[in-house]
XYZ file of C-alpha atoms in Angstrom:
671
model
C 0.003 0.002 -0.008
C 1.283 3.457 -0.853
C 2.402 5.335 2.239
C 1.700 8.967 2.896
C 2.664 11.115 5.861
C 2.478 14.838 6.659
C 5.120 16.884 8.509
C 4.342 19.679 10.968
C 4.912 22.193 8.149
C 2.240 20.497 6.053
C 4.733 19.342 3.426
C 3.982 15.901 2.023
C 6.430 13.003 1.536
C 5.283 10.445 -0.970
C 7.128 7.130 -0.939
C 7.263 5.189 -4.207
C 7.071 1.428 -4.221
C 10.061 -0.561 -5.379
C 9.458 -1.759 -8.902
C 12.720 -3.328 -10.033
C 13.256 -6.229 -7.681
C 11.627 -9.466 -8.905
C 9.682 -11.582 -6.486
C 12.160 -13.922 -4.789
C 15.847 -14.301 -5.472
C 16.631 -15.278 -9.079
C 20.339 -16.021 -8.617
C 21.956 -18.733 -6.510
C 24.928 -16.687 -5.320
C 26.369 -19.494 -3.213
C 26.535 -21.794 -6.220
C 27.811 -19.143 -8.616
C 30.655 -17.679 -6.495
C 33.533 -18.859 -4.409
C 33.591 -17.935 -0.727
C 35.724 -14.807 -1.255
C 33.616 -13.505 -4.117
C 30.446 -14.304 -2.180
C 31.701 -12.282 0.791
C 32.309 -9.262 -1.440
C 29.053 -9.569 -3.402
C 26.807 -9.936 -0.348
C 28.660 -7.506 1.941
C 26.458 -5.285 4.060
C 25.990 -1.642 2.939
C 28.837 0.685 3.690
C 32.291 1.437 2.316
C 33.967 -1.718 0.969
C 37.480 -2.141 -0.373
C 37.815 -5.309 -2.417
C 41.423 -6.315 -3.017
C 40.965 -8.597 -6.049
C 44.213 -10.297 -7.061
C 45.285 -11.124 -10.594
C 43.071 -13.710 -12.267
C 40.631 -13.821 -9.380
C 37.396 -12.986 -11.202
C 37.170 -9.272 -10.474
C 34.684 -8.622 -13.269
C 32.495 -11.498 -12.041
C 32.533 -10.048 -8.537
C 31.428 -6.596 -9.683
C 28.766 -7.985 -11.982
C 27.173 -10.113 -9.305
C 27.377 -7.227 -6.818
C 25.254 -5.052 -9.137
C 22.757 -7.909 -9.599
C 22.685 -8.510 -5.834
C 21.874 -4.861 -5.113
C 19.001 -4.833 -7.625
C 17.627 -8.103 -6.286
C 17.663 -6.546 -2.821
C 15.556 -3.572 -3.803
C 18.011 -0.989 -5.083
C 16.653 0.821 -8.146
C 19.000 0.688 -11.195
C 19.207 4.467 -11.408
C 20.534 4.522 -7.848
C 23.619 2.549 -8.899
C 26.714 4.224 -10.391
C 29.263 1.852 -11.966
C 32.530 3.515 -12.951
C 35.053 1.788 -15.206
C 38.154 2.740 -17.173
C 37.043 1.482 -20.564
C 33.756 1.404 -22.423
C 34.406 -2.262 -23.154
C 34.550 -3.110 -19.448
C 31.344 -1.197 -18.778
C 29.477 -2.867 -21.631
C 30.677 -6.308 -20.584
C 29.543 -5.866 -16.988
C 26.155 -4.434 -17.876
C 25.545 -7.189 -20.419
C 26.328 -9.777 -17.796
C 23.958 -8.163 -15.322
C 21.291 -8.186 -18.028
C 21.898 -11.887 -18.596
C 21.607 -12.583 -14.875
C 18.368 -10.641 -14.280
C 15.174 -10.583 -16.398
C 15.023 -6.811 -16.065
C 15.716 -3.666 -18.054
C 18.990 -2.506 -16.518
C 19.469 0.447 -18.894
C 18.760 2.850 -16.055
C 22.017 1.943 -14.322
C 24.515 4.782 -14.582
C 27.394 2.762 -15.989
C 30.379 3.895 -17.983
C 33.857 5.398 -17.893
C 34.579 8.316 -15.609
C 34.592 10.626 -18.610
C 31.331 9.354 -20.062
C 29.552 9.805 -16.740
C 31.063 13.277 -16.392
C 29.855 14.124 -19.887
C 26.352 12.981 -18.965
C 26.334 15.253 -15.926
C 27.611 18.210 -17.914
C 25.033 17.792 -20.660
C 22.429 18.443 -17.982
C 24.130 21.271 -16.175
C 26.723 22.899 -18.472
C 24.896 26.229 -18.317
C 25.767 26.528 -14.614
C 29.439 26.599 -15.641
C 29.063 29.052 -18.488
C 28.785 26.458 -21.301
C 25.702 25.495 -23.232
C 24.526 21.893 -23.195
C 25.498 21.379 -26.852
C 29.194 21.918 -26.124
C 31.589 20.064 -28.403
C 34.258 17.677 -27.160
C 37.530 18.241 -28.956
C 39.484 15.289 -30.267
C 43.164 15.238 -29.475
C 44.285 16.734 -32.797
C 41.861 19.664 -32.564
C 42.817 20.285 -28.928
C 46.492 20.301 -29.883
C 45.800 22.839 -32.634
C 43.985 25.103 -30.199
C 46.863 24.803 -27.697
C 49.291 25.895 -30.415
C 46.967 28.814 -31.273
C 47.148 29.854 -27.604
C 50.947 29.693 -27.780
C 50.887 31.957 -30.817
C 48.443 34.326 -29.077
C 51.038 35.309 -26.465
C 53.463 36.317 -29.195
C 55.588 33.159 -29.397
C 56.810 31.722 -32.648
C 55.045 28.426 -33.288
C 58.014 27.376 -35.417
C 60.517 27.783 -32.566
C 61.878 24.242 -32.199
C 62.625 24.756 -28.485
C 58.931 25.384 -27.639
C 56.655 22.433 -26.912
C 54.374 21.337 -29.751
C 50.664 20.808 -29.349
C 50.857 17.174 -28.197
C 53.394 18.043 -25.478
C 51.316 21.034 -24.323
C 48.285 18.749 -23.986
C 50.255 16.265 -21.952
C 51.466 18.983 -19.558
C 47.978 20.479 -19.193
C 46.373 17.045 -18.868
C 48.788 15.841 -16.197
C 48.159 19.045 -14.226
C 44.386 18.505 -14.486
C 44.440 14.818 -13.522
C 46.839 15.203 -10.612
C 45.306 18.554 -9.520
C 48.772 20.122 -9.517
C 49.932 23.443 -10.878
C 51.559 23.805 -14.263
C 54.788 24.803 -12.465
C 54.797 21.622 -10.353
C 54.125 19.342 -13.340
C 56.867 20.956 -15.410
C 59.395 20.855 -12.567
C 58.688 17.187 -11.827
C 58.116 15.799 -15.326
C 59.454 18.250 -17.908
C 62.500 19.876 -16.288
C 63.819 21.030 -19.641
C 60.904 23.483 -19.837
C 61.448 25.095 -16.439
C 62.776 28.257 -18.077
C 59.425 28.929 -19.757
C 57.028 28.021 -16.941
C 55.516 31.520 -16.915
C 54.849 31.255 -20.668
C 53.259 27.827 -20.253
C 50.971 29.177 -17.552
C 49.911 32.012 -19.880
C 49.314 29.579 -22.724
C 47.201 27.421 -20.422
C 45.036 30.389 -19.373
C 44.404 31.418 -22.985
C 43.753 27.784 -23.959
C 41.184 27.419 -21.177
C 39.486 30.769 -21.953
C 39.245 30.070 -25.694
C 37.605 26.732 -25.061
C 34.961 28.455 -22.969
C 34.375 31.149 -25.623
C 34.110 28.446 -28.328
C 31.818 26.284 -26.157
C 34.204 23.342 -26.398
C 35.882 21.049 -23.912
C 38.786 18.670 -24.283
C 38.865 15.163 -22.795
C 40.425 16.268 -19.519
C 37.971 19.124 -19.069
C 35.087 16.665 -18.677
C 36.231 15.546 -15.241
C 37.583 18.974 -14.309
C 34.236 20.661 -14.907
C 32.111 17.786 -13.573
C 34.018 17.963 -10.278
C 33.760 21.739 -10.233
C 29.996 21.426 -10.840
C 29.616 19.197 -7.785
C 31.906 21.223 -5.523
C 30.473 24.640 -6.325
C 26.733 23.880 -6.475
C 25.192 22.482 -3.313
C 21.783 21.740 -4.799
C 23.226 19.771 -7.732
C 25.742 18.036 -5.490
C 23.067 16.970 -3.023
C 20.820 15.664 -5.819
C 23.426 13.255 -7.185
C 24.735 12.296 -3.749
C 21.232 11.203 -2.806
C 20.592 9.543 -6.153
C 23.719 7.395 -6.177
C 23.041 5.171 -3.205
C 25.751 2.763 -4.340
C 28.955 3.719 -6.152
C 31.032 0.857 -7.584
C 34.480 1.452 -9.065
C 36.484 -0.940 -11.220
C 40.336 -0.921 -11.334
C 40.455 1.458 -8.390
C 44.260 1.245 -8.160
C 44.480 3.102 -11.467
C 42.517 6.185 -10.345
C 44.228 9.561 -10.336
C 43.600 12.417 -7.920
C 40.693 13.989 -9.773
C 38.958 10.621 -10.251
C 39.376 9.835 -6.560
C 37.882 13.219 -5.610
C 34.992 12.605 -8.022
C 34.205 9.311 -6.307
C 34.617 10.726 -2.811
C 32.224 13.621 -3.350
C 29.490 11.459 -4.939
C 29.735 8.873 -2.142
C 29.864 11.418 0.672
C 26.156 11.151 1.548
C 25.399 7.398 1.598
C 29.023 6.245 2.178
C 28.178 3.149 0.161
C 31.099 2.823 -2.209
C 32.721 -0.427 -3.339
C 36.212 0.081 -4.714
C 37.530 -3.005 -6.506
C 41.152 -3.331 -7.529
C 44.596 -4.643 -6.707
C 47.193 -2.359 -5.159
C 49.852 -4.807 -6.377
C 48.898 -3.906 -9.941
C 49.174 -0.102 -9.612
C 51.675 0.673 -12.399
C 50.567 3.922 -14.054
C 51.996 6.697 -11.874
C 53.737 8.131 -14.934
C 50.322 9.096 -16.340
C 48.918 10.412 -13.072
C 47.532 7.329 -11.307
C 47.876 7.768 -7.549
C 48.842 4.674 -5.570
C 47.860 6.489 -2.369
C 44.172 6.346 -3.344
C 44.055 2.651 -2.498
C 46.159 2.872 0.646
C 44.185 5.770 2.115
C 40.700 4.527 1.191
C 39.976 3.213 4.706
C 41.024 6.586 6.156
C 38.772 8.551 3.825
C 35.863 6.170 4.460
C 35.901 5.234 8.175
C 34.395 1.823 8.838
C 35.650 0.369 5.576
C 35.323 -3.365 5.279
C 38.260 -4.981 3.489
C 37.533 -8.092 1.474
C 40.310 -10.061 -0.228
C 39.597 -12.102 -3.338
C 42.727 -14.212 -3.756
C 41.670 -17.391 -5.518
C 43.349 -17.364 -8.908
C 41.799 -19.197 -11.861
C 44.518 -18.334 -14.369
C 47.954 -19.520 -13.385
C 49.669 -22.642 -12.077
C 50.569 -22.834 -8.381
C 54.274 -22.621 -9.307
C 53.801 -19.301 -11.070
C 51.705 -17.915 -8.238
C 54.289 -18.993 -5.661
C 56.850 -16.915 -7.531
C 54.468 -13.956 -7.877
C 53.608 -13.961 -4.182
C 57.286 -14.112 -3.236
C 58.189 -11.290 -5.611
C 55.581 -8.812 -4.426
C 56.115 -9.595 -0.713
C 59.224 -7.417 -0.706
C 57.090 -4.270 -1.088
C 56.557 -2.597 2.255
C 53.552 -0.408 1.335
C 50.729 -2.738 0.311
C 47.738 -4.735 1.439
C 49.171 -8.129 2.205
C 47.716 -10.858 0.004
C 48.467 -14.413 -1.041
C 47.206 -15.675 -4.402
C 46.366 -19.357 -4.368
C 45.580 -21.473 -7.421
C 42.527 -23.495 -8.325
C 44.633 -25.509 -10.734
C 46.594 -28.566 -9.544
C 50.330 -28.395 -9.064
C 51.630 -31.747 -10.236
C 51.140 -31.277 -13.977
C 53.187 -28.147 -14.582
C 56.836 -27.180 -14.481
C 58.376 -24.451 -12.370
C 59.138 -21.058 -13.936
C 62.432 -21.037 -15.847
C 65.206 -18.582 -14.982
C 67.468 -18.318 -18.010
C 70.849 -16.576 -18.060
C 72.073 -15.708 -21.552
C 75.385 -14.521 -22.923
C 73.949 -11.347 -24.499
C 70.804 -9.908 -26.072
C 71.391 -11.799 -29.340
C 71.633 -15.135 -27.594
C 68.507 -14.210 -25.613
C 66.657 -13.616 -28.871
C 67.964 -16.913 -30.345
C 66.868 -18.856 -27.275
C 63.358 -17.368 -27.259
C 62.824 -18.036 -30.976
C 64.094 -21.624 -30.699
C 61.916 -22.254 -27.651
C 58.857 -20.802 -29.427
C 59.472 -23.190 -32.338
C 59.585 -26.100 -29.865
C 56.398 -24.953 -28.126
C 54.703 -24.691 -31.487
C 55.699 -28.251 -32.261
C 54.204 -29.248 -28.912
C 50.850 -27.883 -30.036
C 50.839 -24.408 -28.519
C 49.538 -21.793 -30.995
C 51.710 -18.763 -31.611
C 48.972 -16.410 -30.436
C 49.007 -18.160 -27.043
C 52.595 -16.917 -26.514
C 53.706 -13.437 -25.381
C 57.051 -11.750 -24.827
C 56.940 -8.889 -22.323
C 59.516 -6.205 -21.581
C 59.923 -3.051 -19.529
C 60.726 -0.692 -22.408
C 60.147 -0.883 -26.165
C 63.875 -0.778 -27.037
C 64.466 -3.947 -25.006
C 62.892 -5.934 -27.822
C 65.145 -4.673 -30.647
C 67.357 -7.738 -31.025
C 64.370 -10.004 -30.565
C 62.437 -8.259 -33.376
C 65.476 -8.626 -35.603
C 65.832 -12.359 -34.898
C 62.120 -13.042 -35.359
C 62.171 -11.115 -38.621
C 65.243 -13.030 -39.820
C 63.515 -16.338 -39.044
C 60.234 -15.129 -40.586
C 58.413 -15.802 -37.351
C 55.060 -13.944 -37.302
C 54.756 -11.405 -34.502
C 52.457 -8.565 -33.552
C 53.492 -5.593 -31.461
C 50.914 -4.503 -28.890
C 53.169 -1.665 -27.780
C 53.686 0.331 -30.912
C 55.571 0.137 -34.209
C 58.440 -2.218 -34.848
C 61.645 -0.714 -33.516
C 63.175 0.350 -36.829
C 59.839 1.723 -38.144
C 59.485 4.357 -35.401
C 59.612 7.993 -36.523
C 62.530 9.017 -34.340
C 64.643 6.044 -35.448
C 63.926 6.775 -39.121
C 64.600 10.488 -38.608
C 68.073 9.984 -37.170
C 68.858 7.302 -39.727
C 68.011 9.805 -42.479
C 70.814 12.124 -41.332
C 73.263 9.228 -41.651
C 71.830 8.158 -45.008
C 72.145 11.612 -46.531
C 75.658 11.973 -45.170
C 76.617 8.749 -46.856
C 74.650 9.350 -50.040
C 73.863 13.008 -50.915
C 71.633 11.739 -53.774
C 69.209 10.099 -51.361
C 66.073 12.084 -52.096
C 63.882 10.520 -49.398
C 66.473 11.108 -46.694
C 66.895 14.753 -47.695
C 63.157 15.392 -47.766
C 62.601 13.670 -44.396
C 65.232 15.835 -42.704
C 64.042 19.027 -44.440
C 60.508 18.382 -43.262
C 61.720 18.563 -39.671
C 62.643 22.219 -40.165
C 60.187 25.005 -39.251
C 58.489 26.600 -42.215
C 59.596 23.900 -44.682
C 56.614 22.201 -46.352
C 56.333 19.756 -49.243
C 56.461 22.449 -51.920
C 59.580 24.108 -50.475
C 61.217 20.734 -50.063
C 60.563 19.881 -53.709
C 62.067 23.174 -54.885
C 65.194 22.753 -52.774
C 65.681 19.200 -53.934
C 65.322 20.315 -57.518
C 68.126 22.864 -57.038
C 70.285 20.232 -55.378
C 70.052 17.732 -58.201
C 70.718 20.554 -60.717
C 74.102 21.130 -59.119
C 73.577 23.635 -56.310
C 75.799 22.879 -53.375
C 73.998 21.664 -50.248
C 75.661 24.434 -48.252
C 74.373 27.034 -50.736
C 70.679 26.116 -50.451
C 68.515 28.966 -49.085
C 65.772 27.820 -46.724
C 62.770 29.931 -45.608
C 63.515 32.618 -43.049
C 62.026 30.608 -40.192
C 64.308 27.684 -40.938
C 67.588 29.596 -41.303
C 68.976 28.793 -37.810
C 68.113 25.095 -37.725
C 69.190 24.692 -41.363
C 72.543 26.224 -40.530
C 72.848 23.723 -37.697
C 72.088 20.869 -40.129
C 74.802 22.129 -42.507
C 77.318 22.217 -39.673
C 76.296 18.802 -38.403
C 76.435 17.390 -41.911
C 80.001 18.649 -42.235
C 80.927 17.000 -38.934
C 79.549 13.554 -39.710
C 80.931 13.498 -43.254
C 84.470 14.303 -42.090
C 86.984 11.662 -43.131
C 87.995 10.844 -39.572
C 84.386 9.770 -38.763
C 83.957 7.521 -41.761
C 82.535 4.202 -40.594
C 82.175 5.423 -37.005
C 78.374 5.300 -37.160
C 77.807 5.358 -33.440
C 79.639 8.661 -33.071
C 77.774 10.094 -36.076
C 74.439 9.215 -34.505
C 75.457 10.824 -31.193
C 76.473 14.034 -32.969
C 73.072 14.222 -34.692
C 71.276 13.682 -31.379
C 73.324 16.259 -29.473
C 73.358 18.914 -32.192
C 69.793 18.667 -33.495
C 67.519 15.865 -32.601
C 67.390 15.863 -28.776
C 65.924 19.386 -28.689
C 63.538 18.444 -31.461
C 62.287 15.429 -29.482
C 61.783 17.414 -26.285
C 59.474 19.812 -28.069
C 57.791 17.258 -30.362
C 57.169 14.093 -28.330
C 55.514 13.691 -24.902
C 57.558 10.494 -24.249
C 60.867 12.130 -24.942
C 62.897 10.014 -22.434
C 61.822 6.647 -23.861
C 62.620 7.801 -27.407
C 66.046 8.974 -26.283
C 66.623 5.501 -24.862
C 65.619 3.996 -28.210
C 68.250 6.133 -29.952
C 70.845 5.054 -27.431
C 70.048 1.482 -28.375
C 70.292 2.361 -32.063
C 73.827 3.607 -31.367
C 74.652 0.367 -29.578
C 73.321 -1.635 -32.501
C 75.437 0.355 -34.971
C 78.598 -0.775 -33.213
C 78.081 -4.233 -34.639
C 79.045 -2.932 -38.107
C 82.442 -1.831 -39.414
C 80.890 0.057 -42.289
C 77.996 2.505 -42.189
C 76.676 1.034 -45.455
C 76.181 -2.351 -43.749
C 74.396 -0.742 -40.834
C 71.961 1.115 -43.106
C 71.421 -1.999 -45.200
C 70.473 -3.930 -42.087
C 67.975 -1.205 -41.105
C 66.426 -1.420 -44.545
C 66.127 -5.185 -44.300
C 64.408 -4.897 -40.941
C 61.698 -2.653 -42.392
C 61.301 -4.141 -45.860
C 60.796 -7.901 -45.632
C 59.987 -9.153 -49.107
C 57.828 -12.248 -49.023
C 57.985 -12.669 -45.290
C 54.976 -13.230 -43.033
C 52.612 -10.388 -42.378
C 53.256 -8.934 -38.961
C 51.022 -5.915 -38.971
C 48.337 -7.075 -36.617
C 45.815 -9.743 -35.697
C 43.904 -9.300 -38.948
C 46.762 -10.640 -41.034
C 44.982 -14.001 -41.035
C 47.615 -16.058 -39.217
C 48.474 -16.682 -35.590
C 51.404 -14.606 -34.304
C 53.420 -14.130 -31.166
C 52.568 -11.038 -29.147
C 55.297 -8.615 -28.153
C 54.360 -5.968 -25.600
C 55.509 -3.695 -22.848
C 54.201 -4.846 -19.483
C 52.088 -1.677 -19.234
C 50.220 -2.591 -22.440
C 49.812 -6.211 -21.352
C 47.915 -5.512 -18.132
C 44.547 -7.273 -18.134
C 45.663 -9.839 -20.763
C 46.829 -13.417 -20.391
C 48.656 -16.086 -22.429
C 49.529 -19.755 -21.954
C 53.261 -19.023 -22.248
C 54.966 -15.773 -21.235
C 58.625 -14.731 -21.644
C 59.707 -11.766 -19.494
C 62.979 -10.483 -20.932
C 65.890 -8.149 -20.161
C 65.617 -8.733 -16.423
C 68.738 -6.758 -15.549
C 69.151 -4.075 -12.915
C 68.901 -0.753 -14.746
C 66.655 -2.250 -17.441
C 63.946 -3.943 -15.362
C 63.783 -2.233 -12.915
C 64.561 0.862 -14.922
C 67.573 2.809 -13.647
C 65.749 6.072 -13.041
C 63.084 4.257 -10.983
C 65.675 2.769 -8.634
C 66.516 6.144 -7.074
C 63.559 6.111 -4.686
C 61.743 3.447 -2.689
C 58.453 4.461 -4.319
C 59.964 4.008 -7.777
C 61.450 0.624 -6.992
C 58.207 -0.625 -5.449
C 56.248 0.393 -8.542
C 58.788 -1.454 -10.701
C 58.265 -4.519 -8.517
C 54.496 -4.216 -9.040
C 55.212 -4.023 -12.756
C 57.202 -7.288 -12.514
C 54.285 -8.815 -10.582
C 51.880 -7.864 -13.360
C 54.249 -9.386 -15.920
C 54.543 -12.797 -14.307
C 50.824 -13.075 -13.515
C 50.012 -12.809 -17.231
C 51.252 -16.414 -17.640
C 48.835 -19.334 -17.360
C 50.988 -22.442 -17.930
C 54.643 -21.584 -18.528
C 56.835 -18.647 -17.492
C 60.365 -17.865 -18.706
C 62.455 -15.155 -17.042
C 65.499 -14.229 -19.100
C 68.453 -11.887 -18.698
C 71.720 -11.315 -20.619
C 74.985 -11.008 -18.695
C 76.452 -8.653 -21.329
C 74.527 -5.798 -22.893
C 75.586 -3.476 -25.704
C 75.077 0.139 -24.623
C 75.372 3.550 -26.290
C 78.886 3.829 -24.872
C 81.741 2.233 -26.743
C 82.001 -0.893 -24.593
C 79.678 -3.752 -23.816
C 78.456 -3.521 -20.266
C 78.369 -6.346 -17.742
C 74.829 -6.688 -16.388
C 73.678 -7.661 -12.946
C 70.553 -9.821 -12.812
C 67.452 -7.898 -11.820
C 66.977 -7.652 -8.078
C 63.586 -9.167 -8.721
C 65.040 -12.500 -9.845
C 68.443 -12.705 -8.180
C 67.420 -14.170 -4.827
C 64.639 -16.703 -5.439
C 64.647 -19.449 -2.807
C 66.092 -22.772 -3.932
C 63.541 -24.854 -5.778
C 61.242 -21.985 -6.729
C 62.573 -21.822 -10.286
C 64.452 -24.098 -12.697
C 67.724 -22.480 -13.729
C 68.457 -23.274 -17.367
C 72.018 -23.512 -18.602
C 72.348 -22.406 -22.218
C 74.966 -23.802 -24.562
C 75.790 -22.630 -28.093
C 76.681 -19.423 -29.847
C 74.504 -16.341 -30.244
C 73.743 -15.017 -33.738
C 75.863 -12.098 -34.913
C 74.919 -9.092 -36.991
C 77.073 -7.310 -39.506
């Protein structure tokens, strides 16, 4: 019966009946879930932190929690489900729909940004926008940032100034971490500290122009949604009361602004379930804040902690190693993954010491061939590494053997723009008739477009000396630098000394270009250091360039450009890109101190602990077999091979935890 009661002020409260819960429970939760999942799904209302280990059925837990809430009388529109990808959101909501014979479209489910967009479409006018505001894609946002740079009187062609993509990264990191532009630049872009005041001015103009144009970029969605809730009590109260239950997926990956968004929406009912794994928090470089997980119980007093530690993915031997590896971290929620799978059928992880990176590549390729003969498909095998350049020798060996592979972490090493750019300087120095090399270098200069490049090339082939070419006014200074650098690397005393030639190009021209052009400057600089190391394998520059060409122009070889090539292929990936994925067989390579963990991360305890979490993520991608490899000698950008120490993550395993493989035979050689 509908209830009705009157207050002393004669206002009327009218209570609606629940309409969504079906009569009687439809789902047998006990039969569908293990004990740990059941405890999380059926937890009493209140703040709940679910530490869900790798391979433990996190998605299943969240899905059943949503269904459980609805079956217990919570209206779909009173549930907010926040995820990091649209795919995750769709998958969870589809599963809920399959569990319950109800229309669950009223659930507020989606990524942080899609939910923020939905709020802003309703209330943008409060913030000075209209509800039909446009969301800029990254290219358009970068163009607008460059226009803001130009508006303060700076030359957009100045190669020392950050380009649009870099400006967006600076502004985005400031937004997501809720830090000032000055702090972000000082911590992450120290080579721009001399222009902090200019960057702050650019940011103000960029922000103001977006408002005038009634547009927002991707980062603005959360910035303005949070501002909307903070500054408007009536709107804030409305959504705080509406969202009786807030559920968050991959909570360990939240940044400061996402955490604040969750906290403010859950501040009324205090019924928030955060699901994640602090041991898999690996994205601090893009703003994710590890502290969000650790401080959750402090921000939500009375938090109930539930651990979901039953792993359905990996063998007990792999999990024993993973548990041991992550135990060394001091700041974490202690956990112990345990396997559903039996132990007696599977081998221990292999720890493999190799002579050098070439022998490492040869071992991996030979072992993959053997695994294939044993019936394991190539697409059930992955090779993971800390940084893209760690896979260079491996890509070369796989290409030489015509072994199909797909890169999940970007282009093949020798196909990357920065590698091809620097190689072009060396090509043109060796062969001044190389039209493509000349045009590629010229296009790097400010104010030099296709038409200008064609004209200058025409003069060059008609006999005009390279040093006599006249570039556009904006390119005079960098062109002069190119002429001087060209003279240096073509000097007789440097003939055949390709490594030194590459370093001269980097120091004189390309390092400054990368700082302004690419957000991931440091990783690209590491790639070029490895290119230098590779060049030392060749006595003649011609042979080095020929090998580069062979690595990027495989005639008749297998297609390696992606999963749609029609054939199974081995996956190569950075660990960051591999998170959330799994394979039967995983190789984790280049496990040397300074490589994995990365040298610059070893300077602080926080950095080393994040690297250890990264290693933990890597090993827990493996289902059946795990190979951990490291070379004892590594070619570096210096003139000598460097002796490598095994990674601290693998150097002290207890006896019996791994099988140590002894490798015999020569490594392949290049050159």
